[in-house]
Every structure is written in C-alpha cells, then in structure tokens.
JSON list of C-alpha atoms and ligand atoms in Angstrom, two decimals:
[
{"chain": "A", "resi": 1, "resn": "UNK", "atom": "CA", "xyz": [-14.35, 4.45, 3.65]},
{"chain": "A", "resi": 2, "resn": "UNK", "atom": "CA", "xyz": [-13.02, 8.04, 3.01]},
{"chain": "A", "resi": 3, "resn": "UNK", "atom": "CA", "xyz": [-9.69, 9.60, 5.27]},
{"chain": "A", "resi": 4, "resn": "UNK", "atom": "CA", "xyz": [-12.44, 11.30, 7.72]},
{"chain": "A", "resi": 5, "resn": "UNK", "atom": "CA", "xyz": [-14.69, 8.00, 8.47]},
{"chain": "A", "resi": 6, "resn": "UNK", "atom": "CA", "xyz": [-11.47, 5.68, 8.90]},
{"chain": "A", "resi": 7, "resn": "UNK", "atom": "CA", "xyz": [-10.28, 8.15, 11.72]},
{"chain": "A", "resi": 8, "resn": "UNK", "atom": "CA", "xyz": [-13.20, 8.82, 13.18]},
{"chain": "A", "resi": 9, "resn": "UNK", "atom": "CA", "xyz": [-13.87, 4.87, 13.09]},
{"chain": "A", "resi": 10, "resn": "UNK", "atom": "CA", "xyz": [-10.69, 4.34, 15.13]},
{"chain": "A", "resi": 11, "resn": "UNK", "atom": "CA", "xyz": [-11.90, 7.20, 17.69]},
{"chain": "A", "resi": 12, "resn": "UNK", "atom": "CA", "xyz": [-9.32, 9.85, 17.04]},
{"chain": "A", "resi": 13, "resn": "UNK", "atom": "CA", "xyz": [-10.56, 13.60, 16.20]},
{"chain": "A", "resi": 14, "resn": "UNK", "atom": "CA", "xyz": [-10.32, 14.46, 12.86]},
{"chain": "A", "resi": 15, "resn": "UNK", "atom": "CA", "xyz": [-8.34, 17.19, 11.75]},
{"chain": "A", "resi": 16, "resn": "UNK", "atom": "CA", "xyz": [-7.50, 18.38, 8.30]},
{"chain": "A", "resi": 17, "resn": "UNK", "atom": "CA", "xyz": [-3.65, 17.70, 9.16]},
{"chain": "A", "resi": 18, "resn": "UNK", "atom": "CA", "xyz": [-5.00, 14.16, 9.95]},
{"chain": "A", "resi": 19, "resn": "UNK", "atom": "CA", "xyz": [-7.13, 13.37, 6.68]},
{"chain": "A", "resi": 20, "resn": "UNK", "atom": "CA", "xyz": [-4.13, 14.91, 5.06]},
{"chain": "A", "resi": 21, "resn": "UNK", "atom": "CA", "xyz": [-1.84, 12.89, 5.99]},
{"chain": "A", "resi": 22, "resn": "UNK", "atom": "CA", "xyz": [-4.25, 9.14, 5.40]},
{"chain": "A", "resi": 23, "resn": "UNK", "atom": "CA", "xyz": [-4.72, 10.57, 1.92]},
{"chain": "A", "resi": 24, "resn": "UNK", "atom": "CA", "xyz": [-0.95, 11.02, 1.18]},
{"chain": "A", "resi": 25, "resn": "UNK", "atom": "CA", "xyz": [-0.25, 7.54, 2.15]},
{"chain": "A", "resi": 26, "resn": "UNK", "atom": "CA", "xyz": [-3.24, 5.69, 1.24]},
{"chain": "A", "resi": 27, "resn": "UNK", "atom": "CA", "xyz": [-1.85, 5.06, -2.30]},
{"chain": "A", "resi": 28, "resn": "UNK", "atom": "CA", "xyz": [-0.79, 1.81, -3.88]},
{"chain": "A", "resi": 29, "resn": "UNK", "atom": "CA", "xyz": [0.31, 0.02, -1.09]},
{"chain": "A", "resi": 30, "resn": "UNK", "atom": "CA", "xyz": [3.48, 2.38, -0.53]},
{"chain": "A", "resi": 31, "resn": "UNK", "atom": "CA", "xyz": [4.93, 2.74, 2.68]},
{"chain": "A", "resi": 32, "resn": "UNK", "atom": "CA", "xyz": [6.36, 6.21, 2.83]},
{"chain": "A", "resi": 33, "resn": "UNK", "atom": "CA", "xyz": [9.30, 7.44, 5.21]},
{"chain": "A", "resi": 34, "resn": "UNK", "atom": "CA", "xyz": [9.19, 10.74, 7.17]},
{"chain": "A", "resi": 35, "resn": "UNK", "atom": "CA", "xyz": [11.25, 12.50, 4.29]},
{"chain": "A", "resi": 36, "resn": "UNK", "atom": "CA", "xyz": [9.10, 11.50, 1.50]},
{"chain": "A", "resi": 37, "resn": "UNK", "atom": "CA", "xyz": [5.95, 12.56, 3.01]},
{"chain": "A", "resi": 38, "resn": "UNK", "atom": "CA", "xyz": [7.24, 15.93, 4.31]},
{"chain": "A", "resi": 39, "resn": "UNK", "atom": "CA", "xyz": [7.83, 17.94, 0.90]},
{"chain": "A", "resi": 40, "resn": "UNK", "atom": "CA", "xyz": [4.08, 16.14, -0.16]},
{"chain": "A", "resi": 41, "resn": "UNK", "atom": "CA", "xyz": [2.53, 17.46, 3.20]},
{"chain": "A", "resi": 42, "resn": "UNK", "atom": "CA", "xyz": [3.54, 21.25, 2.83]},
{"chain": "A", "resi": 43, "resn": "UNK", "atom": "CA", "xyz": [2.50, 22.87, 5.44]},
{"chain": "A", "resi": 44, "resn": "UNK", "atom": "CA", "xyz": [2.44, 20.19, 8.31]},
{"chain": "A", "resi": 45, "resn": "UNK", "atom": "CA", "xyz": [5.63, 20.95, 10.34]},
{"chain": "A", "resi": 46, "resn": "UNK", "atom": "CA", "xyz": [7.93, 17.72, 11.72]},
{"chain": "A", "resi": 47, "resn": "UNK", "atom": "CA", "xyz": [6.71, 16.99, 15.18]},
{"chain": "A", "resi": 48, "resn": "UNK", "atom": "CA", "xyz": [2.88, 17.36, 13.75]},
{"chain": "A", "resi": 49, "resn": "UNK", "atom": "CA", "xyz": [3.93, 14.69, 11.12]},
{"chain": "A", "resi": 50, "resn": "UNK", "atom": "CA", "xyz": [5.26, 12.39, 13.81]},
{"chain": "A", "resi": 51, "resn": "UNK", "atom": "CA", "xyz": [2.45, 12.70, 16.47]},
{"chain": "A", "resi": 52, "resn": "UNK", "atom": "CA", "xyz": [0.10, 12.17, 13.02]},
{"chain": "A", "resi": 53, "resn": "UNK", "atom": "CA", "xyz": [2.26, 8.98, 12.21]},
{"chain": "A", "resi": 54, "resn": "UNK", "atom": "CA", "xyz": [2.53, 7.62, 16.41]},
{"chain": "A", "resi": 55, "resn": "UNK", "atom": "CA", "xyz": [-1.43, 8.11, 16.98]},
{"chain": "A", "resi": 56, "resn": "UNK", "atom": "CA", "xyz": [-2.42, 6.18, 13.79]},
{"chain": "A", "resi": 57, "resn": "UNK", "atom": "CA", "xyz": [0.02, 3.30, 14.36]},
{"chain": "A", "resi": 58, "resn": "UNK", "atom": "CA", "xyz": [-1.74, 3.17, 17.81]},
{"chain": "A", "resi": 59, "resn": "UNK", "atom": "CA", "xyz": [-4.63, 3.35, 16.48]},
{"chain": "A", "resi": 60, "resn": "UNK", "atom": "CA", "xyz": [-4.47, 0.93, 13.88]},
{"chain": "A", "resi": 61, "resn": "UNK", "atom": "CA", "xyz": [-4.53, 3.02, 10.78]},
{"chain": "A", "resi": 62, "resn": "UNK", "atom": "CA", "xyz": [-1.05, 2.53, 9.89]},
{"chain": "A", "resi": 63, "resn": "UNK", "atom": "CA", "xyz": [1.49, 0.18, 10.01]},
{"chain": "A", "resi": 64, "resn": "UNK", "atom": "CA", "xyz": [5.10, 0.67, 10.32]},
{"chain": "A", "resi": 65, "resn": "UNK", "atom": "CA", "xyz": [7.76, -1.36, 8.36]},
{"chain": "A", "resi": 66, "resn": "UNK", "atom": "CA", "xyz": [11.42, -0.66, 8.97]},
{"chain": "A", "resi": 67, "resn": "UNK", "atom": "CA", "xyz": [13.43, -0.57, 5.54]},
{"chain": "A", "resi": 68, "resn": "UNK", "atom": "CA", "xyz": [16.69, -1.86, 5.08]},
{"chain": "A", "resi": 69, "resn": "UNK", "atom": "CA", "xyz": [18.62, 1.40, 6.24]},
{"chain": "A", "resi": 70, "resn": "UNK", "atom": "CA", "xyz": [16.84, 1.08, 8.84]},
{"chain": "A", "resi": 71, "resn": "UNK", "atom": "CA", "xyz": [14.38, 4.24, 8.09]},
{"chain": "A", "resi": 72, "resn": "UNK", "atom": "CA", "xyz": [10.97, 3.87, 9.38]},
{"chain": "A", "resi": 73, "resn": "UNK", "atom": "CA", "xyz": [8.22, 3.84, 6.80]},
{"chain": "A", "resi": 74, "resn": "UNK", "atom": "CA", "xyz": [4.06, 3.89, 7.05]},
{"chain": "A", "resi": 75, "resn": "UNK", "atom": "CA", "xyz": [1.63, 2.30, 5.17]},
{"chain": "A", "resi": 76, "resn": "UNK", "atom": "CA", "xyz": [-1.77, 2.39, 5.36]},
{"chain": "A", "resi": 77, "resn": "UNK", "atom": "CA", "xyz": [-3.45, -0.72, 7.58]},
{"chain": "A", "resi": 78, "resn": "UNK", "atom": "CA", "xyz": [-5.88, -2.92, 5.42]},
{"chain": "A", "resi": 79, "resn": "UNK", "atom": "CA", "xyz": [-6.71, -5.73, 7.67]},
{"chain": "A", "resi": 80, "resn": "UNK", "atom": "CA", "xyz": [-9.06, -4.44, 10.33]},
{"chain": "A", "resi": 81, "resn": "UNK", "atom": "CA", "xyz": [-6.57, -3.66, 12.48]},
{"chain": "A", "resi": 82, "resn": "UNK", "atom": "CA", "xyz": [-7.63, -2.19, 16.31]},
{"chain": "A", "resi": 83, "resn": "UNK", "atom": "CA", "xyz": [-5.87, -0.19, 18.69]},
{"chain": "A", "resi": 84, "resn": "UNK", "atom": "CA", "xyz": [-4.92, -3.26, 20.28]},
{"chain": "A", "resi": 85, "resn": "UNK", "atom": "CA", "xyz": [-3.40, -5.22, 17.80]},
{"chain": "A", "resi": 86, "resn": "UNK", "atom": "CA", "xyz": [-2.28, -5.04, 14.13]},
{"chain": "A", "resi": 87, "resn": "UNK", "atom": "CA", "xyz": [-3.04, -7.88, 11.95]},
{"chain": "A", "resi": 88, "resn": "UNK", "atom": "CA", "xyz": [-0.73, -7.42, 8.72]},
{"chain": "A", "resi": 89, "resn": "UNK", "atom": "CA", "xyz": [0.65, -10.58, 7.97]},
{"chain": "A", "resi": 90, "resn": "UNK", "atom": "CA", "xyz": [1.76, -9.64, 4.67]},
{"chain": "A", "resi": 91, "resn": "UNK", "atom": "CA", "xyz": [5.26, -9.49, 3.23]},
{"chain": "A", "resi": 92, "resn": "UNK", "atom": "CA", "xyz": [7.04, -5.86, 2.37]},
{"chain": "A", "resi": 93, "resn": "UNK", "atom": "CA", "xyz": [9.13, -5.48, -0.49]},
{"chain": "A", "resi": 94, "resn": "UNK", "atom": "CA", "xyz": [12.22, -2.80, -0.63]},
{"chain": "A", "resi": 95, "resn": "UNK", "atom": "CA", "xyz": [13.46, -2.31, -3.97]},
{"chain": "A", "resi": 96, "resn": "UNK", "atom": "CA", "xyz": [17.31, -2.06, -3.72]},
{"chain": "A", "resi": 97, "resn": "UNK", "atom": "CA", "xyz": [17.60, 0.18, -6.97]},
{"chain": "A", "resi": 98, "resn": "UNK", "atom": "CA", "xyz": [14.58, 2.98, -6.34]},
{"chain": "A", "resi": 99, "resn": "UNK", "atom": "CA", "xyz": [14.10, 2.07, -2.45]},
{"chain": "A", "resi": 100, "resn": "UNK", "atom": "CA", "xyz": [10.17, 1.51, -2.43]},
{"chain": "A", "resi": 101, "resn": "UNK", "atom": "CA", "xyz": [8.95, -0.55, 0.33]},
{"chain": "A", "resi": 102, "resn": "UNK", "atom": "CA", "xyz": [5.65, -2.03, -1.15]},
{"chain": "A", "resi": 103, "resn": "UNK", "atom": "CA", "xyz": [2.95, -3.63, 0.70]},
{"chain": "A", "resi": 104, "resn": "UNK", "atom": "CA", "xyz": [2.28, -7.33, -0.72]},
{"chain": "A", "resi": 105, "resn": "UNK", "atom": "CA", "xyz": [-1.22, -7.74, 0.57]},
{"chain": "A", "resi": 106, "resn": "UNK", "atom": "CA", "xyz": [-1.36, -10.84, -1.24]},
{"chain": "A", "resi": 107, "resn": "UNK", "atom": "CA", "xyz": [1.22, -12.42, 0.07]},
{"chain": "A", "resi": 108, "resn": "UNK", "atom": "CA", "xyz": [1.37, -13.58, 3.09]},
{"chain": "A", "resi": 109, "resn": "UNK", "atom": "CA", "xyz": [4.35, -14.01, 6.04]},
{"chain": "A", "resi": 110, "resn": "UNK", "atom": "CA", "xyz": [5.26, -17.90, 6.81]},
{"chain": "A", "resi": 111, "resn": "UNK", "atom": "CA", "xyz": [4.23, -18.81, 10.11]},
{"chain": "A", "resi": 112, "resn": "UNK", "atom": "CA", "xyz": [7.33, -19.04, 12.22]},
{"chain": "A", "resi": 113, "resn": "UNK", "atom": "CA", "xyz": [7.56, -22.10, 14.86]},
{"chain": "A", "resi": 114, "resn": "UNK", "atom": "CA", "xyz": [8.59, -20.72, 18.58]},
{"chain": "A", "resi": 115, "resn": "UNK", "atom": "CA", "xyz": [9.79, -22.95, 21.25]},
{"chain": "A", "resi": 116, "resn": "UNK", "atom": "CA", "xyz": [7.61, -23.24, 24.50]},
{"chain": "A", "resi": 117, "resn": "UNK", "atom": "CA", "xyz": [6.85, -20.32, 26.16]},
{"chain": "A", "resi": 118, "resn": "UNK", "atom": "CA", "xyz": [7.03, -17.47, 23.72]},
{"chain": "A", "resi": 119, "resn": "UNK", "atom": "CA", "xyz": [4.27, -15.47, 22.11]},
{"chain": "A", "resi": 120, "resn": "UNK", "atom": "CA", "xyz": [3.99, -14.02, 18.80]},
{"chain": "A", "resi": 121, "resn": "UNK", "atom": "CA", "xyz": [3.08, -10.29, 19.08]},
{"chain": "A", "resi": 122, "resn": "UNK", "atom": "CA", "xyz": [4.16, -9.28, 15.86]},
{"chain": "A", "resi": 123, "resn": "UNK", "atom": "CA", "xyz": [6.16, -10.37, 12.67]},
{"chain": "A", "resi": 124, "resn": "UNK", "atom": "CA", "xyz": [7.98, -8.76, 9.68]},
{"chain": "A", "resi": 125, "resn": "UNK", "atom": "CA", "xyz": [9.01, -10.28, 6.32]},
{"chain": "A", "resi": 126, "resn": "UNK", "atom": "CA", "xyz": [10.94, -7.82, 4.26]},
{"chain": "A", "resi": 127, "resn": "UNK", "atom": "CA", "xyz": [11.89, -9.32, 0.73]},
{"chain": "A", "resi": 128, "resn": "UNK", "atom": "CA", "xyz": [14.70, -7.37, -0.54]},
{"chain": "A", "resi": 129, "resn": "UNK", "atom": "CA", "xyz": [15.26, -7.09, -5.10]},
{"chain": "A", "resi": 130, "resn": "UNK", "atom": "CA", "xyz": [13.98, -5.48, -8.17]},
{"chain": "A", "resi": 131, "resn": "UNK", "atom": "CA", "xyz": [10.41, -3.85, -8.39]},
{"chain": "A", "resi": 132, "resn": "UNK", "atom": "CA", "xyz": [8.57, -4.03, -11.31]},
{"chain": "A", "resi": 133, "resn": "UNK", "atom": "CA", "xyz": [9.35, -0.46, -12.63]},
{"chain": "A", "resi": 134, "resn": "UNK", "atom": "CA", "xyz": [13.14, -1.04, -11.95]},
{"chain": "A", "resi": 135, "resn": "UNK", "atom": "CA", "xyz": [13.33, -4.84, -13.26]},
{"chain": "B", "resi": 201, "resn": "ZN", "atom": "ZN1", "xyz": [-2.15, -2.67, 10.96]},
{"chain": "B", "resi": 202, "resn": "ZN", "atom": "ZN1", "xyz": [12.36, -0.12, -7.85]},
{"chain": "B", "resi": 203, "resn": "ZN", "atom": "ZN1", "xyz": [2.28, -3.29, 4.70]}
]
C-alpha cells in the first residue's frame, strides 16, 4: 500500500504534508525523533510535524517508542493496527554508540504475568547495545 492509500485507509485526509511525512519514516524499520525528521521534511514547520506525528499514532499508522534519553521516536505501524488499539508486540533496539532505535519485527516482547485485576493496554521492550553497523 502506497503513503496515500495507508492514510486514507485509516480515514484521515490526505495531504501532501501527510504522505510526506509516512514516506520519510517508512524506511527500514527506523523510528525517527522530531529532530531527525525535521531537516528531512524541509518545508513542514514544527507544530505541522507534531499534529502529523499525534493524528497517525491515533490513527494507527505509527507507533511511538520512547528512547533511552527519553526522546520520543515514530515508526511506521506494521501490524494492522486501528485507531483503537496498536498491536506491536515487537522489541525496539537503541544503539548506545549511533542512537538508532530499530524496529525488531521479528522479535517479539515476552508476555508479562499481571496479578488479578490489571489489564494490559500496552507494552514496551527496549533492548539497549551495538547495531550491526556500529558492532
Ligand atoms: Zn501500531
Ligand atoms: Zn549503531
Ligand atoms: Zn516498532
């Protein structure tokens, strides 16, 4: 599915900031930060970026991961995820030496055991070490 289907699919409008934006980040499983995707993006001022970045997380598109200085990154959803719920249940990695944050679609989180009474809405596994370029 191209940028334009995938946002029409989860019933926003598409604009050209919009398909823009899907396209930057729909590459290799990268979760991008604010400050990497601004100099990319050009044109699209800050508060257009974050709107962008809020309505697809609501939407489903993307996902947010939180890296380990705390820096909010987006990566694009792969796992039919809805406006009402996100489904990825894989583990992020955040390369200490180059600070990636990688999507491991193949790997999936470990199923944590809660005590009576509380309800899994969501789940992060961040492994922290070496990416392959940096090993
Ligand atoms: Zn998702
Ligand atoms: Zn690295
Ligand atoms: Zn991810």
């Amino acid at each position: 599915m191209n940028a334009a289907d995938e946002i029409k699919s989860k019933g926003l409008k598409i604009t050209p900031a919009r398909i823009k934006v899907l396209n930057t980040l729909g590459h290799d499983g990268l979760a991008l930060s604010h400050t990497e995707l601004e100099p990319i993006l050009g044109k699209i001022d800050r508060i257009t970026l974050y709107r962008i970045l809020n309505d697809f997380e609501e939407a489903g598109i993307v996902h947010k991961v939180i890296d380990k200085d705390g820096i909010a990154r987006f990566a694009v959803c792969r796992h039919n995820c809805t406006t009402q719920h996100h489904n990825d249940t894989h583990v992020h990695f955040n390369c200490t030496a180059c600070h990636k944050m990688l999507c491991l679609e193949h790997t999936q989180v470990a199923r944590i055991p809660l005590p009576d009474g509380f309800t899994t809405t969501g789940q992060s596994t961040i492994v922290y070490g070496l990416c392959k370029d940096c090993n």
